[in-house]
Tab-separated table of C-alpha atoms in Angstrom:
chain	number	residue	atom	x	y	z
C	1	MET	CA	294.909	-19.601	238.368
C	2	ASP	CA	293.063	-22.425	236.364
C	3	ILE	CA	295.895	-24.274	235.764
C	4	PHE	CA	296.496	-24.090	239.569
C	5	ILE	CA	293.390	-25.604	240.589
C	6	LEU	CA	293.360	-28.482	238.056
C	7	LEU	CA	297.489	-29.163	239.310
C	8	ALA	CA	296.589	-28.197	242.563
C	9	THR	CA	293.888	-30.498	242.744
C	10	MET	CA	295.595	-33.517	241.113
C	11	LEU	CA	298.214	-32.847	244.448
C	12	ILE	CA	296.419	-33.031	246.978
C	13	CYS	CA	294.475	-36.135	245.679
C	14	PHE	CA	297.583	-38.078	244.846
C	15	LEU	CA	299.205	-36.940	248.506
C	16	ILE	CA	295.923	-38.817	250.025
C	17	GLY	CA	296.102	-41.660	248.276
C	18	MET	CA	293.881	-41.685	246.231
C	19	PRO	CA	294.123	-43.883	243.299
C	20	ILE	CA	295.889	-42.374	240.233
C	21	ALA	CA	292.912	-42.828	237.822
C	22	TYR	CA	290.204	-40.877	240.390
C	23	SER	CA	293.030	-38.376	241.090
C	24	LEU	CA	292.663	-37.339	237.829
C	25	ALA	CA	289.383	-37.354	237.053
C	26	MET	CA	288.987	-35.618	239.763
C	27	ALA	CA	291.177	-33.161	238.550
C	28	ALA	CA	289.503	-32.226	235.529
C	29	ILE	CA	286.623	-32.095	236.753
C	30	ALA	CA	287.804	-29.375	239.077
C	31	GLY	CA	289.625	-27.562	235.955
C	32	ALA	CA	286.263	-27.685	233.815
C	33	TRP	CA	284.350	-26.738	237.194
C	34	SER	CA	286.952	-23.199	237.416
C	35	ILE	CA	286.900	-22.569	234.213
C	36	GLY	CA	283.525	-22.597	233.576
C	37	ILE	CA	282.425	-25.698	231.049
C	38	PRO	CA	279.767	-28.349	231.703
C	39	LEU	CA	280.537	-31.634	234.056
C	40	GLU	CA	278.977	-33.433	230.830
C	41	ALA	CA	281.837	-32.219	228.685
C	42	VAL	CA	284.439	-34.011	231.120
C	43	MET	CA	282.211	-36.963	231.085
C	44	LEU	CA	282.245	-37.329	227.233
C	45	LYS	CA	286.002	-36.908	226.783
C	46	ILE	CA	286.883	-39.834	229.300
C	47	SER	CA	283.964	-41.949	227.759
C	48	ASP	CA	285.921	-40.560	223.648
C	49	GLY	CA	289.399	-41.826	225.514
C	50	VAL	CA	288.428	-45.263	225.416
C	51	SER	CA	286.485	-45.774	222.247
C	52	LYS	CA	289.148	-45.495	219.781
C	53	VAL	CA	289.762	-48.502	217.822
C	54	ALA	CA	293.433	-48.526	218.583
C	55	MET	CA	292.607	-49.270	222.428
C	56	LEU	CA	292.897	-53.379	221.020
C	57	THR	CA	296.425	-53.284	220.488
C	58	ILE	CA	296.404	-53.888	224.552
C	59	PRO	CA	294.003	-56.608	225.606
C	60	PHE	CA	295.715	-58.247	222.835
C	61	PHE	CA	299.070	-57.857	223.336
C	62	VAL	CA	298.764	-58.100	227.277
C	63	LEU	CA	297.661	-61.444	226.626
C	64	ALA	CA	299.992	-62.762	224.871
C	65	GLY	CA	302.935	-61.671	227.073
C	66	ALA	CA	301.396	-63.428	229.226
C	67	ILE	CA	300.522	-66.237	228.274
C	68	MET	CA	304.224	-66.712	226.320
C	69	ALA	CA	305.962	-65.331	229.802
C	70	GLU	CA	304.585	-68.051	232.142
C	71	GLY	CA	304.161	-70.883	230.067
C	72	GLY	CA	307.451	-71.430	229.716
C	73	MET	CA	308.764	-69.177	227.229
C	74	ALA	CA	311.464	-67.725	229.753
C	75	ARG	CA	312.693	-71.115	230.195
C	76	ARG	CA	313.827	-71.992	226.781
C	77	LEU	CA	314.785	-67.933	226.169
C	78	VAL	CA	317.220	-68.399	228.735
C	79	ALA	CA	318.672	-71.983	227.773
C	80	PHE	CA	318.846	-70.870	224.548
C	81	ALA	CA	321.182	-67.760	225.222
C	82	ASP	CA	323.055	-69.485	226.580
C	83	VAL	CA	323.600	-72.209	223.586
C	84	LEU	CA	324.260	-68.505	221.858
C	85	VAL	CA	326.807	-67.721	224.502
C	86	GLY	CA	328.329	-71.186	225.538
C	87	PHE	CA	330.689	-71.320	222.591
C	88	THR	CA	332.559	-68.675	223.567
C	89	ARG	CA	333.007	-69.348	226.645
C	90	VAL	CA	333.154	-66.066	227.747
C	91	ARG	CA	333.882	-64.874	231.240
C	92	GLY	CA	330.813	-63.568	232.583
C	93	GLY	CA	328.797	-66.260	230.487
C	94	LEU	CA	325.876	-66.159	232.083
C	95	SER	CA	325.591	-62.471	232.844
C	96	ILE	CA	325.305	-61.978	228.381
C	97	VAL	CA	323.339	-65.024	229.285
C	98	ASN	CA	320.581	-62.712	231.360
C	99	VAL	CA	320.453	-59.903	228.636
C	100	LEU	CA	320.163	-62.183	225.674
C	101	ALA	CA	317.278	-63.796	226.585
C	102	THR	CA	315.343	-60.464	228.755
C	103	THR	CA	315.747	-59.160	224.811
C	104	PHE	CA	314.496	-62.198	223.299
C	105	LEU	CA	311.622	-62.055	226.270
C	106	SER	CA	310.524	-58.751	225.817
C	107	GLY	CA	309.961	-58.821	221.360
C	108	ILE	CA	307.042	-61.116	223.190
C	109	SER	CA	305.840	-59.567	226.132
C	110	GLY	CA	305.940	-55.653	225.726
C	111	SER	CA	306.230	-55.676	229.787
C	112	ALA	CA	309.259	-54.590	231.484
C	113	VAL	CA	307.514	-56.367	235.079
C	114	ALA	CA	306.618	-59.094	233.417
C	115	ASP	CA	310.866	-59.622	231.727
C	116	THR	CA	311.891	-58.985	235.320
C	117	SER	CA	309.758	-61.531	237.288
C	118	ALA	CA	310.249	-64.709	234.729
C	119	ILE	CA	313.563	-64.074	233.749
C	120	GLY	CA	315.123	-63.782	237.233
C	121	SER	CA	313.470	-66.913	238.393
C	122	VAL	CA	315.679	-68.457	236.798
C	123	MET	CA	318.467	-66.815	236.495
C	124	ILE	CA	319.439	-64.969	239.240
C	125	PRO	CA	319.713	-68.637	241.661
C	126	GLN	CA	321.032	-69.620	237.903
C	127	MET	CA	323.826	-66.917	238.502
C	128	GLU	CA	324.370	-67.533	242.255
C	129	LYS	CA	324.695	-70.888	242.240
C	130	ALA	CA	327.875	-70.362	239.349
C	131	GLY	CA	329.634	-68.839	241.416
C	132	PHE	CA	327.785	-64.468	240.203
C	133	PRO	CA	326.966	-62.573	243.417
C	134	ARG	CA	323.633	-61.792	243.797
C	135	VAL	CA	323.030	-58.299	244.289
C	136	PHE	CA	324.705	-58.266	240.651
C	137	ALA	CA	322.752	-61.343	238.816
C	138	THR	CA	319.260	-59.056	240.552
C	139	ASN	CA	320.420	-55.607	239.618
C	140	LEU	CA	321.781	-56.643	236.193
C	141	THR	CA	317.858	-58.921	235.774
C	142	ILE	CA	316.530	-54.759	236.714
C	143	THR	CA	318.295	-52.857	234.492
C	144	ALA	CA	318.290	-55.057	231.146
C	145	SER	CA	314.251	-55.602	231.454
C	146	VAL	CA	314.080	-51.936	230.318
C	147	GLN	CA	314.714	-53.282	226.812
C	148	ALA	CA	311.091	-53.957	227.117
C	149	LEU	CA	309.230	-50.263	227.225
C	150	LEU	CA	311.669	-49.938	224.202
C	151	VAL	CA	311.326	-52.899	221.583
C	152	PRO	CA	307.840	-54.233	219.799
C	153	PRO	CA	305.155	-54.811	221.610
C	154	SER	CA	306.037	-52.139	224.464
C	155	HIS	CA	302.871	-52.013	225.749
C	156	ASN	CA	303.733	-48.226	226.630
C	157	ALA	CA	304.176	-47.122	222.897
C	158	VAL	CA	301.104	-48.082	222.550
C	159	LEU	CA	299.726	-45.724	225.913
C	160	TYR	CA	302.831	-42.904	224.326
C	161	SER	CA	300.857	-43.387	220.548
C	162	LEU	CA	297.021	-43.071	222.701
C	163	ALA	CA	297.840	-40.223	224.651
C	164	THR	CA	299.054	-38.290	221.642
C	165	GLY	CA	295.197	-38.618	220.627
C	166	GLY	CA	296.191	-41.438	217.953
C	167	THR	CA	298.129	-39.182	216.652
C	168	ILE	CA	301.217	-41.419	216.293
C	169	SER	CA	301.750	-44.285	214.394
C	170	ILE	CA	302.108	-47.924	216.579
C	171	SER	CA	303.919	-49.027	213.908
C	172	ALA	CA	306.122	-46.498	214.022
C	173	LEU	CA	306.625	-46.469	217.365
C	174	PHE	CA	306.804	-49.750	217.683
C	175	MET	CA	310.030	-49.636	215.110
C	176	ALA	CA	311.568	-46.419	216.672
C	177	GLY	CA	312.469	-48.918	219.967
C	178	VAL	CA	314.069	-51.691	217.798
C	179	PHE	CA	317.757	-49.614	218.153
C	180	PRO	CA	317.392	-47.921	221.004
C	181	GLY	CA	316.481	-51.367	223.129
C	182	LEU	CA	319.204	-53.108	221.509
C	183	LEU	CA	321.232	-50.303	222.402
C	184	LEU	CA	320.444	-50.427	225.628
C	185	GLY	CA	320.940	-54.466	225.499
C	186	PHE	CA	324.862	-54.092	223.857
C	187	SER	CA	325.228	-51.368	225.814
C	188	LEU	CA	324.706	-53.706	229.865
C	189	ILE	CA	326.475	-56.252	228.261
C	190	ILE	CA	329.694	-54.400	227.102
C	191	LEU	CA	329.224	-53.673	231.046
C	192	CYS	CA	328.851	-57.278	231.910
C	193	LEU	CA	332.217	-58.305	230.256
C	194	VAL	CA	334.381	-55.098	232.309
C	195	ILE	CA	332.648	-55.952	235.077
C	196	ALA	CA	333.576	-59.680	234.740
C	197	TYR	CA	337.194	-59.133	233.628
C	198	ARG	CA	336.929	-56.412	237.402
C	199	ASP	CA	335.699	-59.002	239.328
C	200	LYS	CA	337.137	-62.463	237.813
C	201	HIS	CA	333.412	-63.967	237.280
C	202	PRO	CA	332.911	-67.255	236.361
C	203	ARG	CA	332.744	-68.408	232.107
C	204	GLY	CA	330.328	-69.614	230.602
C	205	GLN	CA	330.127	-72.779	229.756
C	206	SER	CA	329.772	-74.436	225.856
C	207	VAL	CA	326.244	-76.670	225.639
C	208	GLN	CA	326.677	-79.951	224.012
C	209	ALA	CA	325.899	-79.932	219.997
C	210	LYS	CA	322.631	-82.801	220.161
C	211	ASP	CA	321.825	-80.928	224.098
C	212	ALA	CA	322.030	-77.044	221.336
C	213	ILE	CA	320.129	-78.627	219.063
C	214	LYS	CA	317.255	-79.786	220.959
C	215	ILE	CA	317.109	-76.657	222.578
C	216	THR	CA	317.150	-74.385	219.393
C	217	ILE	CA	313.814	-76.228	218.013
C	218	ASP	CA	312.402	-75.933	221.544
C	219	ALA	CA	313.081	-72.256	221.406
C	220	ALA	CA	311.707	-71.368	217.593
C	221	TRP	CA	308.700	-72.071	218.559
C	222	GLY	CA	308.458	-69.782	220.861
C	223	MET	CA	310.579	-66.916	218.778
C	224	VAL	CA	307.891	-66.977	216.083
C	225	THR	CA	306.060	-65.176	217.448
C	226	LEU	CA	308.634	-62.607	217.144
C	227	VAL	CA	308.527	-62.868	213.690
C	228	ILE	CA	304.548	-62.727	213.498
C	229	ILE	CA	304.687	-59.758	215.642
C	230	LEU	CA	308.257	-57.765	213.652
C	231	GLY	CA	307.765	-59.297	210.314
C	232	GLY	CA	303.527	-59.020	210.003
C	233	ILE	CA	304.063	-55.495	210.532
C	234	LEU	CA	307.409	-54.798	209.142
C	235	GLY	CA	305.593	-56.769	205.802
C	236	GLY	CA	302.414	-54.722	205.684
C	237	VAL	CA	300.230	-57.859	206.643
C	238	PHE	CA	299.290	-56.531	209.649
C	239	THR	CA	298.658	-53.533	211.514
C	240	ALA	CA	299.202	-53.209	214.707
C	241	ILE	CA	295.724	-54.450	215.795
C	242	GLU	CA	296.589	-57.732	214.121
C	243	ALA	CA	299.460	-58.808	214.644
C	244	GLY	CA	298.510	-59.097	218.446
C	245	ALA	CA	295.650	-60.375	217.818
C	246	VAL	CA	298.027	-63.399	215.431
C	247	ALA	CA	300.382	-62.851	218.177
C	248	CYS	CA	297.208	-64.212	221.506
C	249	ILE	CA	296.939	-67.730	218.446
C	250	TRP	CA	299.807	-68.693	217.946
C	251	ALA	CA	300.934	-67.766	222.210
C	252	PHE	CA	298.354	-70.075	223.297
C	253	PHE	CA	298.635	-72.223	221.054
C	254	VAL	CA	302.545	-73.206	221.243
C	255	THR	CA	301.752	-72.821	225.702
C	256	MET	CA	298.741	-75.059	225.413
C	257	PHE	CA	299.619	-77.604	222.607
C	258	ILE	CA	303.557	-77.545	221.678
C	259	TYR	CA	305.515	-76.944	225.562
C	260	ARG	CA	302.346	-78.323	227.087
C	261	ASP	CA	303.724	-76.513	230.359
C	262	TYR	CA	300.920	-74.343	231.371
C	263	ARG	CA	297.594	-76.485	233.692
C	264	TRP	CA	294.209	-75.318	231.750
C	265	ARG	CA	293.308	-75.177	234.855
C	266	ASP	CA	295.563	-72.173	235.440
C	267	LEU	CA	294.335	-70.456	232.259
C	268	PRO	CA	290.975	-68.705	233.859
C	269	VAL	CA	293.269	-66.874	236.212
C	270	LEU	CA	295.799	-65.715	233.768
C	271	LEU	CA	292.196	-64.785	232.242
C	272	HIS	CA	291.413	-62.820	234.849
C	273	ARG	CA	294.944	-60.836	236.039
C	274	THR	CA	295.061	-60.003	232.684
C	275	LEU	CA	291.148	-58.653	232.288
C	276	ARG	CA	292.428	-56.761	235.760
C	277	THR	CA	295.441	-55.252	233.309
C	278	VAL	CA	293.296	-53.975	230.828
C	279	ALA	CA	290.936	-53.042	232.882
C	280	MET	CA	293.579	-50.418	235.161
C	281	VAL	CA	295.008	-49.350	231.783
C	282	LEU	CA	291.995	-47.987	229.701
C	283	THR	CA	290.301	-46.604	233.430
C	284	LEU	CA	293.790	-44.585	233.349
C	285	ILE	CA	293.215	-43.855	229.998
C	286	ALA	CA	289.738	-42.625	230.219
C	287	CYS	CA	290.350	-40.591	232.580
C	288	ALA	CA	294.093	-39.250	231.511
C	289	SER	CA	292.127	-38.028	228.140
C	290	SER	CA	289.371	-35.549	230.436
C	291	VAL	CA	292.998	-34.383	231.844
C	292	GLY	CA	294.047	-33.671	228.736
C	293	TYR	CA	290.653	-31.730	227.088
C	294	ILE	CA	291.021	-29.162	230.539
C	295	MET	CA	294.638	-28.254	230.047
C	296	ALA	CA	294.002	-27.830	225.910
C	297	LEU	CA	291.269	-25.358	226.382
C	298	THR	CA	293.949	-23.715	229.506
C	299	GLN	CA	296.411	-23.194	226.917
C	300	MET	CA	298.931	-25.221	229.165
C	301	PRO	CA	301.013	-26.519	226.412
C	302	ALA	CA	301.243	-23.184	224.823
C	303	LYS	CA	302.232	-21.846	228.541
C	304	MET	CA	305.011	-24.405	229.090
C	305	THR	CA	306.679	-23.737	225.770
C	306	ALA	CA	306.603	-19.985	226.853
C	307	PHE	CA	308.071	-20.861	229.873
C	308	PHE	CA	311.184	-23.177	228.205
C	309	LEU	CA	311.330	-20.736	226.207
C	310	SER	CA	312.533	-17.916	228.287
C	311	ILE	CA	314.720	-20.450	229.834
C	312	SER	CA	316.578	-20.651	226.014
C	313	SER	CA	315.767	-21.353	223.264
C	314	ASN	CA	318.309	-23.805	222.378
C	315	LYS	CA	316.785	-27.107	221.579
C	316	TYR	CA	319.348	-29.301	222.614
C	317	VAL	CA	319.161	-27.243	226.694
C	318	ILE	CA	315.965	-27.824	226.504
C	319	LEU	CA	316.137	-31.441	225.553
C	320	PHE	CA	318.543	-31.668	228.172
C	321	LEU	CA	316.032	-29.660	230.809
C	322	ILE	CA	312.930	-32.199	229.764
C	323	ASN	CA	315.682	-35.570	230.043
C	324	ILE	CA	315.870	-34.394	234.153
C	325	LEU	CA	312.532	-33.164	234.451
C	326	LEU	CA	311.487	-36.847	232.457
C	327	LEU	CA	313.679	-38.293	235.486
C	328	VAL	CA	312.527	-36.725	238.155
C	329	LEU	CA	308.405	-37.885	237.797
C	330	GLY	CA	309.649	-41.072	236.427
C	331	THR	CA	311.189	-41.402	239.505
C	332	LEU	CA	307.304	-40.242	241.869
C	333	VAL	CA	304.635	-41.442	239.677
C	334	ASP	CA	304.128	-44.863	237.577
C	335	MET	CA	305.248	-44.909	233.882
C	336	ALA	CA	301.599	-45.156	232.534
C	337	PRO	CA	299.813	-42.232	234.682
C	338	SER	CA	303.102	-40.398	233.597
C	339	ILE	CA	302.650	-41.191	229.544
C	340	LEU	CA	299.307	-39.930	229.872
C	341	ILE	CA	299.355	-36.818	232.182
C	342	ALA	CA	302.614	-35.808	230.124
C	343	THR	CA	302.120	-36.477	226.875
C	344	PRO	CA	300.028	-33.650	226.405
C	345	ILE	CA	302.491	-30.967	228.100
C	346	LEU	CA	305.461	-31.779	226.990
C	347	LEU	CA	304.774	-33.018	223.265
C	348	PRO	CA	303.652	-29.592	222.172
C	349	VAL	CA	307.042	-28.021	223.506
C	350	MET	CA	308.956	-30.178	221.992
C	351	GLN	CA	307.435	-29.859	218.215
C	352	ASN	CA	307.468	-26.246	218.511
C	353	PHE	CA	311.640	-26.674	219.207
C	354	GLY	CA	311.495	-29.505	216.440
C	355	VAL	CA	311.630	-32.517	218.011
C	356	ASP	CA	309.880	-34.976	215.896
C	357	PRO	CA	306.772	-37.165	217.789
C	358	VAL	CA	308.275	-40.108	217.023
C	359	HIS	CA	311.758	-39.417	218.438
C	360	PHE	CA	310.561	-37.939	221.438
C	361	GLY	CA	308.006	-40.992	222.206
C	362	MET	CA	311.468	-42.802	223.092
C	363	ILE	CA	313.254	-40.532	224.644
C	364	MET	CA	310.248	-40.786	227.172
C	365	LEU	CA	309.985	-44.286	227.722
C	366	LEU	CA	313.575	-44.403	228.875
C	367	ASN	CA	313.793	-41.579	230.557
C	368	LEU	CA	310.352	-43.127	232.562
C	369	GLY	CA	311.520	-46.680	232.281
C	370	ILE	CA	315.228	-45.273	234.772
C	371	GLY	CA	312.332	-44.103	236.521
C	372	LEU	CA	311.368	-47.614	237.124
C	373	CYS	CA	314.789	-48.678	238.328
C	374	HIS	CA	314.766	-45.948	241.427
C	375	PRO	CA	312.414	-45.605	244.316
C	376	PRO	CA	309.998	-44.609	245.299
C	377	VAL	CA	307.435	-45.694	243.031
C	378	GLY	CA	310.173	-48.258	240.773
C	379	ALA	CA	307.589	-51.343	240.035
C	380	ILE	CA	310.780	-52.910	238.110
C	381	LEU	CA	312.790	-52.472	240.940
C	382	PHE	CA	310.658	-53.713	243.627
C	383	VAL	CA	309.399	-56.864	241.591
C	384	GLY	CA	313.446	-57.490	241.290
C	385	CYS	CA	314.205	-57.510	244.459
C	386	ALA	CA	311.372	-59.303	245.698
C	387	VAL	CA	312.449	-62.435	243.541
C	388	GLY	CA	315.749	-61.762	244.044
C	389	LYS	CA	315.526	-62.479	247.623
C	390	VAL	CA	317.185	-58.974	248.457
C	391	THR	CA	316.776	-55.573	249.891
C	392	ILE	CA	316.598	-52.622	248.212
C	393	GLU	CA	319.098	-50.858	249.975
C	394	GLN	CA	321.921	-53.732	249.235
C	395	VAL	CA	320.761	-53.123	245.586
C	396	MET	CA	321.748	-49.255	245.336
C	397	ARG	CA	324.541	-49.832	246.822
C	398	LYS	CA	326.008	-51.657	243.201
C	399	ILE	CA	323.355	-50.183	241.061
C	400	TRP	CA	324.989	-46.933	240.291
C	401	PRO	CA	327.395	-48.755	237.179
C	402	PHE	CA	323.869	-49.618	235.993
C	403	TYR	CA	322.650	-46.496	236.544
C	404	ALA	CA	325.463	-44.825	233.922
C	405	VAL	CA	324.561	-46.956	231.284
C	406	MET	CA	321.187	-46.517	231.246
C	407	PHE	CA	321.894	-43.008	231.049
C	408	PHE	CA	325.114	-43.306	228.440
C	409	VAL	CA	321.608	-44.293	226.514
C	410	LEU	CA	319.158	-41.813	226.967
C	411	MET	CA	321.983	-38.932	225.838
C	412	VAL	CA	322.954	-41.030	223.151
C	413	VAL	CA	319.119	-41.533	222.075
C	414	THR	CA	317.880	-38.231	222.639
C	415	TYR	CA	321.142	-36.106	220.729
C	416	LEU	CA	321.494	-38.855	217.591
C	417	PRO	CA	317.512	-38.727	216.614
C	418	GLU	CA	318.484	-41.633	213.520
C	419	VAL	CA	318.431	-44.119	216.296
C	420	SER	CA	315.902	-44.051	216.144
C	421	LEU	CA	314.071	-42.729	213.156
C	422	TRP	CA	316.733	-44.698	211.054
C	423	LEU	CA	314.226	-47.761	210.872
C	424	PRO	CA	310.941	-46.733	210.540
C	425	ARG	CA	311.896	-43.992	208.163
C	426	HIS	CA	313.371	-46.983	205.609
C	427	VAL	CA	310.533	-49.239	206.732
C	428	LEU	CA	307.143	-47.480	206.585
C	429	ARG	CA	307.473	-44.736	203.874
């Protein structure tokens, strides 16, 4: 009954349109009332939820990503990817440029929505002008942006770490996301080549040597951000928090003094938008912490484990069921609250079946990322349709091959743990 009151309150609040953070807080209060603990305990947990030093990672990486995404970095990364692909003159070359540019920007922005907006605004018109169907270009941009949820500095990897109570290293999650993210990008490139030869998409155009050198040098300034984030963490020079702070300083320097595409008078607007994003995320984390506390008191994780054990004791069957559950959750609830709600419930279940918490983090991020590409709550889908100037109906009729590729990658990541765990195990020893 205690669990029912907690979940029913949360669901009712969702259905009446209450903001998710407040819905979580109301559920925690209802749950505390039902089990007879003082409401002060809930307030203390809300406060404790945002009092961790690791929280600094979120504003640093959100700000660095916003500066680089809006300061001309996307256009330069597209040009650099065009240089890399152009000399092959492969059929469908611009679609490969789209994926590569998104891969590069993902390692800087950490946000799938930012990647969809930044890369889509450059690549979708360019691909249509070259002869690609606009819906194909939009679908590719939407699904390629899921890489940002996996590769460092993924904001959602930080959220997952915080949802575990800080017991999972952010650096380990960053390293774990490298190969799954690259696997997704590579798989999408293979799909692009198959579709390009089937539908006779135009070939890529080579870039003259002098222009290629200039483009490469221009893009290199921004690419240093990748070196700062990955190299600093891998080399033990920075913690994840320090890497975020240094990335902010470097992003500001490159955008305002090297590229000089961004106007100083627009900077306060960007900072205000970043502060709003960070405030919303931190409010979610604070309220979700109180819900996690009530869930622990009601022994919900143990009861969920017993429920799954009653279905099967086979780890691989349970993993498949968890995947289905997360895919459905990802289509119905936005990613941040999904992570904060589901992690305290499902992580103990997975650990009971011997699944590494870092590995489960990658499974969760990829599942929920696929949900962002599907209605009714698909944030990436909606942004992609707005940028691509196409309807959701047009996109949904043609997106199924891209879903198939993402599901294939999900199965590989789920059932081959070394795809996620090899790099953190060998680098962060």
